[in-house]
């Protein structure tokens, strides 16, 4: 790896400094479910997420510039431009799920968006909504209203981030829907370049930053199966695990089944054989 200081760790990714202006984002094969990182890796999961992110970065630069400079030959490392990060998570929801569904059920609104009464879980919203959240260093992000988000970012940066996030979601959701995948919601992180431009950072439109649902199973009125993680979740449920760390070791068939779901998401969305990506990661650019 490009030697350099370790800047940040997520549950499943690491960021290193390459130089003052440049970072290396490295995606591991770790998987988390029910908020716990499992002890068994899913081979190539980090490459699937890295390849998908790079694919979207290459195809959305007309919407908003992004931090990607280069994809490494290992398929799991993105070399990125260093930015001043905005202090909010830019979440866009096209469907009522997760904390959006929870907030709606409790209050009738999500991040200050009053929604029609009587919506069922997993309903498609009339229009996608921007539901910014705080960046919690531990525990769960909290949805915040537009006033708080604007105060945290500054007016101009907030509006640029909101417009970019909504346009990126619409682009990704339309692309995915045409390939049988519902992009229920997604989280973007944006930053500001030295010239003041708002720039897309982090990973984008991956199964780790989004809810991917198989369109073939879509049935509003309850929770939807996750395209990538349902197989792992179902197996974990059957073991009777209490969902506290440490999680269970996964058997080989669950590892293989989960890997093939990640690879299927990659191939459906990119229309590139995953083996071509492994041989030549720049194939997604
Ligand atoms: C940055 N994060 C949080 C681990 C990583 N381009 C950038 N410039 C400056 N800082 C960052 C980026 C990027 N990307 C982003 N920390 C620093 C991202 N976390 C999320 C969880 O996993």
Short mmCIF file of C-alpha atoms and ligand atoms in Angstrom, two decimals:
data_model
loop_
_atom_site.label_atom_id
_atom_site.label_comp_id
_atom_site.label_asym_id
_atom_site.label_seq_id
_atom_site.Cartn_x
_atom_site.Cartn_y
_atom_site.Cartn_z
CA UNK A 1 0.00 0.00 0.00
CA UNK A 2 0.98 3.59 -0.53
CA UNK A 3 2.62 4.19 2.85
CA UNK A 4 1.06 7.00 4.82
CA UNK A 5 -0.76 7.85 7.98
CA UNK A 6 -3.94 6.07 8.79
CA UNK A 7 -6.62 8.79 8.64
CA UNK A 8 -9.86 7.02 9.50
CA UNK A 9 -11.44 3.59 9.92
CA UNK A 10 -14.95 2.57 9.24
CA UNK A 11 -16.42 -0.78 10.15
CA UNK A 12 -15.30 -2.18 6.82
CA UNK A 13 -13.03 0.44 5.17
CA UNK A 14 -9.82 2.30 5.92
CA UNK A 15 -8.47 5.65 4.75
CA UNK A 16 -4.75 6.42 4.46
CA UNK A 17 -2.93 9.63 3.57
CA UNK A 18 -0.84 9.35 0.40
CA UNK A 19 0.35 12.97 0.55
CA UNK A 20 -1.11 16.33 1.66
CA UNK A 21 -3.63 16.39 -1.19
CA UNK A 22 -4.31 12.70 -1.71
CA UNK A 23 -5.92 9.80 0.14
CA UNK A 24 -6.14 6.05 -0.44
CA UNK A 25 -9.52 4.46 0.38
CA UNK A 26 -9.23 0.72 0.92
CA UNK A 27 -12.32 -1.51 1.05
CA UNK A 28 -11.98 -4.75 3.02
CA UNK A 29 -13.99 -7.96 2.57
CA UNK A 30 -15.59 -7.55 6.00
CA UNK A 31 -19.36 -7.60 6.20
CA UNK A 32 -21.60 -6.22 8.91
CA UNK A 33 -25.09 -7.33 9.68
CA UNK A 34 -27.40 -6.13 12.44
CA UNK A 35 -24.66 -3.51 13.04
CA UNK A 36 -22.05 -6.14 13.95
CA UNK A 37 -18.99 -6.94 11.80
CA UNK A 38 -18.90 -10.71 11.32
CA UNK A 39 -15.65 -12.67 11.84
CA UNK A 40 -15.83 -14.28 8.36
CA UNK A 41 -14.93 -12.17 5.31
CA UNK A 42 -16.82 -12.35 1.98
CA UNK A 43 -14.12 -12.81 -0.69
CA UNK A 44 -14.06 -9.91 -3.20
CA UNK A 45 -16.74 -7.88 -1.42
CA UNK A 46 -14.30 -4.96 -1.13
CA UNK A 47 -13.56 -5.22 -4.86
CA UNK A 48 -17.25 -5.25 -5.74
CA UNK A 49 -17.84 -2.09 -3.71
CA UNK A 50 -14.74 -0.35 -5.03
CA UNK A 51 -15.58 -1.24 -8.64
CA UNK A 52 -19.17 -0.10 -8.28
CA UNK A 53 -18.12 3.20 -6.69
CA UNK A 54 -15.62 3.86 -9.46
CA UNK A 55 -18.24 2.93 -12.09
CA UNK A 56 -20.66 5.51 -10.68
CA UNK A 57 -17.96 8.17 -10.25
CA UNK A 58 -17.04 7.79 -13.92
CA UNK A 59 -20.68 8.04 -15.03
CA UNK A 60 -21.86 10.91 -12.84
CA UNK A 61 -19.15 13.53 -13.27
CA UNK A 62 -21.56 15.54 -15.44
CA UNK A 63 -23.83 15.81 -12.38
CA UNK A 64 -21.17 16.68 -9.80
CA UNK A 65 -17.36 16.38 -9.78
CA UNK A 66 -15.97 13.65 -7.51
CA UNK A 67 -12.81 12.86 -5.58
CA UNK A 68 -11.67 9.86 -7.66
CA UNK A 69 -8.20 10.23 -9.17
CA UNK A 70 -7.20 6.63 -9.86
CA UNK A 71 -8.19 3.03 -9.26
CA UNK A 72 -5.41 0.70 -8.16
CA UNK A 73 -4.65 -2.65 -9.78
CA UNK A 74 -5.69 -4.47 -6.57
CA UNK A 75 -9.32 -3.49 -7.35
CA UNK A 76 -9.99 -2.48 -3.75
CA UNK A 77 -8.14 0.85 -3.50
CA UNK A 78 -9.28 4.24 -4.78
CA UNK A 79 -6.80 7.11 -4.86
CA UNK A 80 -8.80 10.24 -4.11
CA UNK A 81 -8.45 13.99 -3.86
CA UNK A 82 -8.43 15.24 -0.29
CA UNK A 83 -11.33 17.57 0.55
CA UNK A 84 -12.78 19.46 3.46
CA UNK A 85 -15.71 17.17 4.28
CA UNK A 86 -19.19 18.55 4.95
CA UNK A 87 -20.37 17.65 8.46
CA UNK A 88 -23.58 15.90 7.32
CA UNK A 89 -24.56 12.62 5.69
CA UNK A 90 -26.46 13.43 2.49
CA UNK A 91 -29.21 10.81 2.48
CA UNK A 92 -31.77 10.56 -0.31
CA UNK A 93 -34.84 8.34 0.02
CA UNK A 94 -37.10 7.22 -2.79
CA UNK A 95 -38.89 4.63 -0.63
CA UNK A 96 -39.96 4.51 3.03
CA UNK A 97 -37.51 2.22 4.82
CA UNK A 98 -35.13 2.08 7.77
CA UNK A 99 -34.99 5.21 9.92
CA UNK A 100 -37.18 7.04 7.38
CA UNK A 101 -39.98 4.55 7.95
CA UNK A 102 -39.40 4.69 11.72
CA UNK A 103 -39.52 8.50 11.86
CA UNK A 104 -42.58 8.60 9.57
CA UNK A 105 -44.46 6.06 11.71
CA UNK A 106 -43.68 8.02 14.89
CA UNK A 107 -44.18 11.58 13.60
CA UNK A 108 -45.64 11.56 10.07
CA UNK A 109 -42.51 13.31 8.81
CA UNK A 110 -38.88 12.52 7.86
CA UNK A 111 -36.21 15.23 8.29
CA UNK A 112 -38.93 17.89 8.20
CA UNK A 113 -40.69 16.46 5.10
CA UNK A 114 -44.36 16.03 6.02
CA UNK A 115 -45.59 12.99 4.12
CA UNK A 116 -49.14 11.91 3.26
CA UNK A 117 -50.90 9.93 6.04
CA UNK A 118 -51.36 6.17 5.81
CA UNK A 119 -48.26 5.22 3.81
CA UNK A 120 -47.15 1.60 4.18
CA UNK A 121 -43.59 0.46 4.87
CA UNK A 122 -41.43 0.34 1.69
CA UNK A 123 -43.86 2.53 -0.28
CA UNK A 124 -42.33 4.44 -3.17
CA UNK A 125 -42.48 8.15 -2.36
CA UNK A 126 -44.13 10.52 -4.84
CA UNK A 127 -40.72 12.25 -5.20
CA UNK A 128 -37.32 11.37 -3.70
CA UNK A 129 -36.60 13.37 -0.54
CA UNK A 130 -33.33 14.71 0.86
CA UNK A 131 -33.06 13.65 4.51
CA UNK A 132 -29.72 14.84 5.89
CA UNK A 133 -28.34 13.19 9.01
CA UNK A 134 -25.69 13.98 11.57
CA UNK A 135 -22.42 12.05 11.44
CA UNK A 136 -22.45 10.10 14.67
CA UNK A 137 -18.94 8.93 15.62
CA UNK A 138 -20.60 5.96 17.29
CA UNK A 139 -24.15 4.70 17.33
CA UNK A 140 -26.71 5.71 14.75
CA UNK A 141 -26.87 8.84 12.64
CA UNK A 142 -29.81 11.06 13.49
CA UNK A 143 -32.02 12.55 10.77
CA UNK A 144 -32.01 16.35 11.01
CA UNK A 145 -34.17 18.98 9.36
CA UNK A 146 -33.10 21.35 6.62
CA UNK A 147 -32.58 24.25 9.03
CA UNK A 148 -30.05 22.34 11.13
CA UNK A 149 -28.26 20.91 8.10
CA UNK A 150 -28.03 24.34 6.50
CA UNK A 151 -26.59 25.81 9.70
CA UNK A 152 -23.99 23.03 9.88
CA UNK A 153 -22.81 23.44 6.25
CA UNK A 154 -23.52 27.04 5.36
CA UNK A 155 -26.28 28.04 2.94
CA UNK A 156 -24.44 27.73 -0.40
CA UNK A 157 -22.70 24.45 0.39
CA UNK A 158 -25.90 22.97 1.76
CA UNK A 159 -27.89 23.81 -1.36
CA UNK A 160 -25.15 22.52 -3.68
CA UNK A 161 -24.89 19.26 -1.69
CA UNK A 162 -28.67 18.77 -1.64
CA UNK A 163 -29.05 19.38 -5.39
CA UNK A 164 -26.13 17.07 -6.18
CA UNK A 165 -27.43 14.30 -3.90
CA UNK A 166 -30.96 14.39 -5.35
CA UNK A 167 -29.65 14.40 -8.94
CA UNK A 168 -27.23 11.52 -8.18
CA UNK A 169 -30.00 9.48 -6.57
CA UNK A 170 -32.32 10.01 -9.56
CA UNK A 171 -29.55 8.97 -11.96
CA UNK A 172 -28.58 5.88 -9.94
CA UNK A 173 -32.16 4.81 -9.23
CA UNK A 174 -33.18 5.04 -12.90
CA UNK A 175 -30.08 3.09 -14.00
CA UNK A 176 -30.67 0.41 -11.33
CA UNK A 177 -34.42 0.14 -11.93
CA UNK A 178 -33.82 -0.57 -15.63
CA UNK A 179 -31.65 -3.52 -14.45
CA UNK A 180 -34.07 -4.98 -11.91
CA UNK A 181 -32.67 -3.36 -8.77
CA UNK A 182 -34.57 -0.85 -6.65
CA UNK A 183 -32.32 1.75 -5.07
CA UNK A 184 -34.55 2.43 -2.05
CA UNK A 185 -32.27 5.01 -0.47
CA UNK A 186 -28.64 5.99 -0.40
CA UNK A 187 -26.12 8.04 1.53
CA UNK A 188 -23.57 10.36 -0.05
CA UNK A 189 -20.70 12.21 1.57
CA UNK A 190 -19.61 15.43 -0.08
CA UNK A 191 -16.71 17.75 0.52
CA UNK A 192 -15.37 21.06 -0.69
CA UNK A 193 -12.26 21.44 -2.86
CA UNK A 194 -9.73 24.25 -2.30
CA UNK A 195 -11.45 26.32 -5.03
CA UNK A 196 -14.79 26.06 -3.17
CA UNK A 197 -16.40 23.49 -5.50
CA UNK A 198 -18.66 20.93 -3.83
CA UNK A 199 -17.32 17.46 -4.70
CA UNK A 200 -18.70 13.93 -4.23
CA UNK A 201 -16.48 11.82 -1.93
CA UNK A 202 -16.49 8.52 -0.04
CA UNK A 203 -18.06 5.54 -1.82
CA UNK A 204 -21.17 6.08 -3.92
CA UNK A 205 -24.24 4.03 -4.77
CA UNK A 206 -22.87 0.77 -3.36
CA UNK A 207 -24.81 -1.84 -1.41
CA UNK A 208 -22.98 -0.69 1.77
CA UNK A 209 -24.11 2.94 1.34
CA UNK A 210 -27.56 2.14 -0.06
CA UNK A 211 -30.55 -0.17 0.24
CA UNK A 212 -30.65 -2.38 -2.87
CA UNK A 213 -33.85 -4.43 -3.26
CA UNK A 214 -34.51 -7.02 -5.96
CA UNK A 215 -37.33 -5.48 -8.04
CA UNK A 216 -38.72 -8.98 -8.67
CA UNK A 217 -39.61 -9.40 -4.96
CA UNK A 218 -40.88 -5.86 -4.32
CA UNK A 219 -44.05 -5.88 -2.26
CA UNK A 220 -44.78 -2.74 -0.26
CA UNK A 221 -46.44 -3.17 3.15
CA UNK A 222 -43.51 -4.68 5.05
CA UNK A 223 -39.73 -4.92 5.16
CA UNK A 224 -38.08 -5.85 1.82
CA UNK A 225 -35.29 -8.40 1.41
CA UNK A 226 -31.85 -6.85 0.90
CA UNK A 227 -30.31 -7.76 -2.49
CA UNK A 228 -26.90 -8.41 -0.97
CA UNK A 229 -27.30 -9.22 2.72
CA UNK A 230 -30.60 -11.09 3.05
CA UNK A 231 -28.97 -14.49 2.73
CA UNK A 232 -26.56 -13.69 5.60
CA UNK A 233 -29.29 -12.13 7.72
CA UNK A 234 -31.64 -15.09 7.28
CA UNK A 235 -28.87 -17.53 8.19
CA UNK A 236 -27.92 -15.43 11.26
CA UNK A 237 -31.58 -15.37 12.35
CA UNK A 238 -31.81 -19.17 12.11
CA UNK A 239 -28.77 -19.64 14.40
CA UNK A 240 -30.56 -17.83 17.24
CA UNK A 241 -27.65 -15.37 17.61
CA UNK A 242 -28.61 -12.52 19.99
CA UNK A 243 -27.18 -9.92 17.53
CA UNK A 244 -24.56 -8.72 19.97
CA UNK A 245 -20.82 -8.90 19.17
CA UNK A 246 -19.16 -11.21 18.45
CA UNK A 247 -21.18 -12.43 15.50
CA UNK A 248 -21.15 -16.05 14.30
CA UNK A 249 -18.62 -17.53 11.85
CA UNK A 250 -20.35 -18.06 8.52
CA UNK A 251 -20.37 -21.53 6.90
CA UNK A 252 -18.86 -21.91 3.40
CA UNK A 253 -22.20 -22.08 1.59
CA UNK A 254 -23.39 -18.82 3.17
CA UNK A 255 -20.09 -17.14 2.24
CA UNK A 256 -20.33 -18.41 -1.36
CA UNK A 257 -24.02 -17.46 -1.70
CA UNK A 258 -23.37 -13.98 -0.34
CA UNK A 259 -20.35 -13.45 -2.60
CA UNK A 260 -22.41 -14.41 -5.63
CA UNK A 261 -25.09 -11.87 -4.68
CA UNK A 262 -22.51 -9.07 -4.49
CA UNK A 263 -21.05 -10.15 -7.82
CA UNK A 264 -24.54 -10.30 -9.34
CA UNK A 265 -25.28 -6.74 -8.20
CA UNK A 266 -21.98 -5.61 -9.75
CA UNK A 267 -22.65 -7.36 -13.07
CA UNK A 268 -26.26 -6.26 -13.34
CA UNK A 269 -25.44 -2.63 -12.65
CA UNK A 270 -22.21 -2.31 -14.63
CA UNK A 271 -22.93 -4.86 -17.41
CA UNK A 272 -19.23 -5.77 -17.03
CA UNK A 273 -18.24 -9.37 -16.17
CA UNK A 274 -16.71 -9.31 -12.69
CA UNK A 275 -13.74 -11.37 -13.95
CA UNK A 276 -12.98 -8.57 -16.43
CA UNK A 277 -12.93 -6.15 -13.49
CA UNK A 278 -10.56 -8.41 -11.52
CA UNK A 279 -8.23 -8.65 -14.53
CA UNK A 280 -8.36 -4.91 -15.24
CA UNK A 281 -10.08 -2.66 -12.65
CA UNK A 282 -9.98 0.37 -15.01
CA UNK A 283 -12.63 -1.50 -17.06
CA UNK A 284 -15.29 0.30 -14.97
CA UNK A 285 -14.03 3.79 -15.76
C1 LIG B 1 -12.78 11.43 4.56
N1 LIG B 1 -14.07 10.14 5.80
C2 LIG B 1 -15.14 9.35 6.35
C3 LIG B 1 -14.43 4.80 6.68
C4 LIG B 1 -14.42 6.09 5.96
N2 LIG B 1 -11.85 12.82 -0.10
C5 LIG B 1 -11.75 12.96 1.24
N3 LIG B 1 -11.07 13.99 1.74
C6 LIG B 1 -10.94 14.16 3.05
N4 LIG B 1 -11.50 13.35 3.94
C7 LIG B 1 -12.21 12.28 3.53
C8 LIG B 1 -12.37 12.05 2.15
C9 LIG B 1 -13.11 10.93 1.65
N5 LIG B 1 -13.73 10.05 1.29
C10 LIG B 1 -13.96 10.74 4.61
N6 LIG B 1 -13.02 10.43 6.53
C11 LIG B 1 -12.22 11.22 5.82
C12 LIG B 1 -15.51 8.16 5.53
N7 LIG B 1 -15.53 6.99 6.36
C13 LIG B 1 -16.80 6.32 6.28
C14 LIG B 1 -16.78 5.01 6.97
O1 LIG B 1 -15.69 4.17 6.56
#
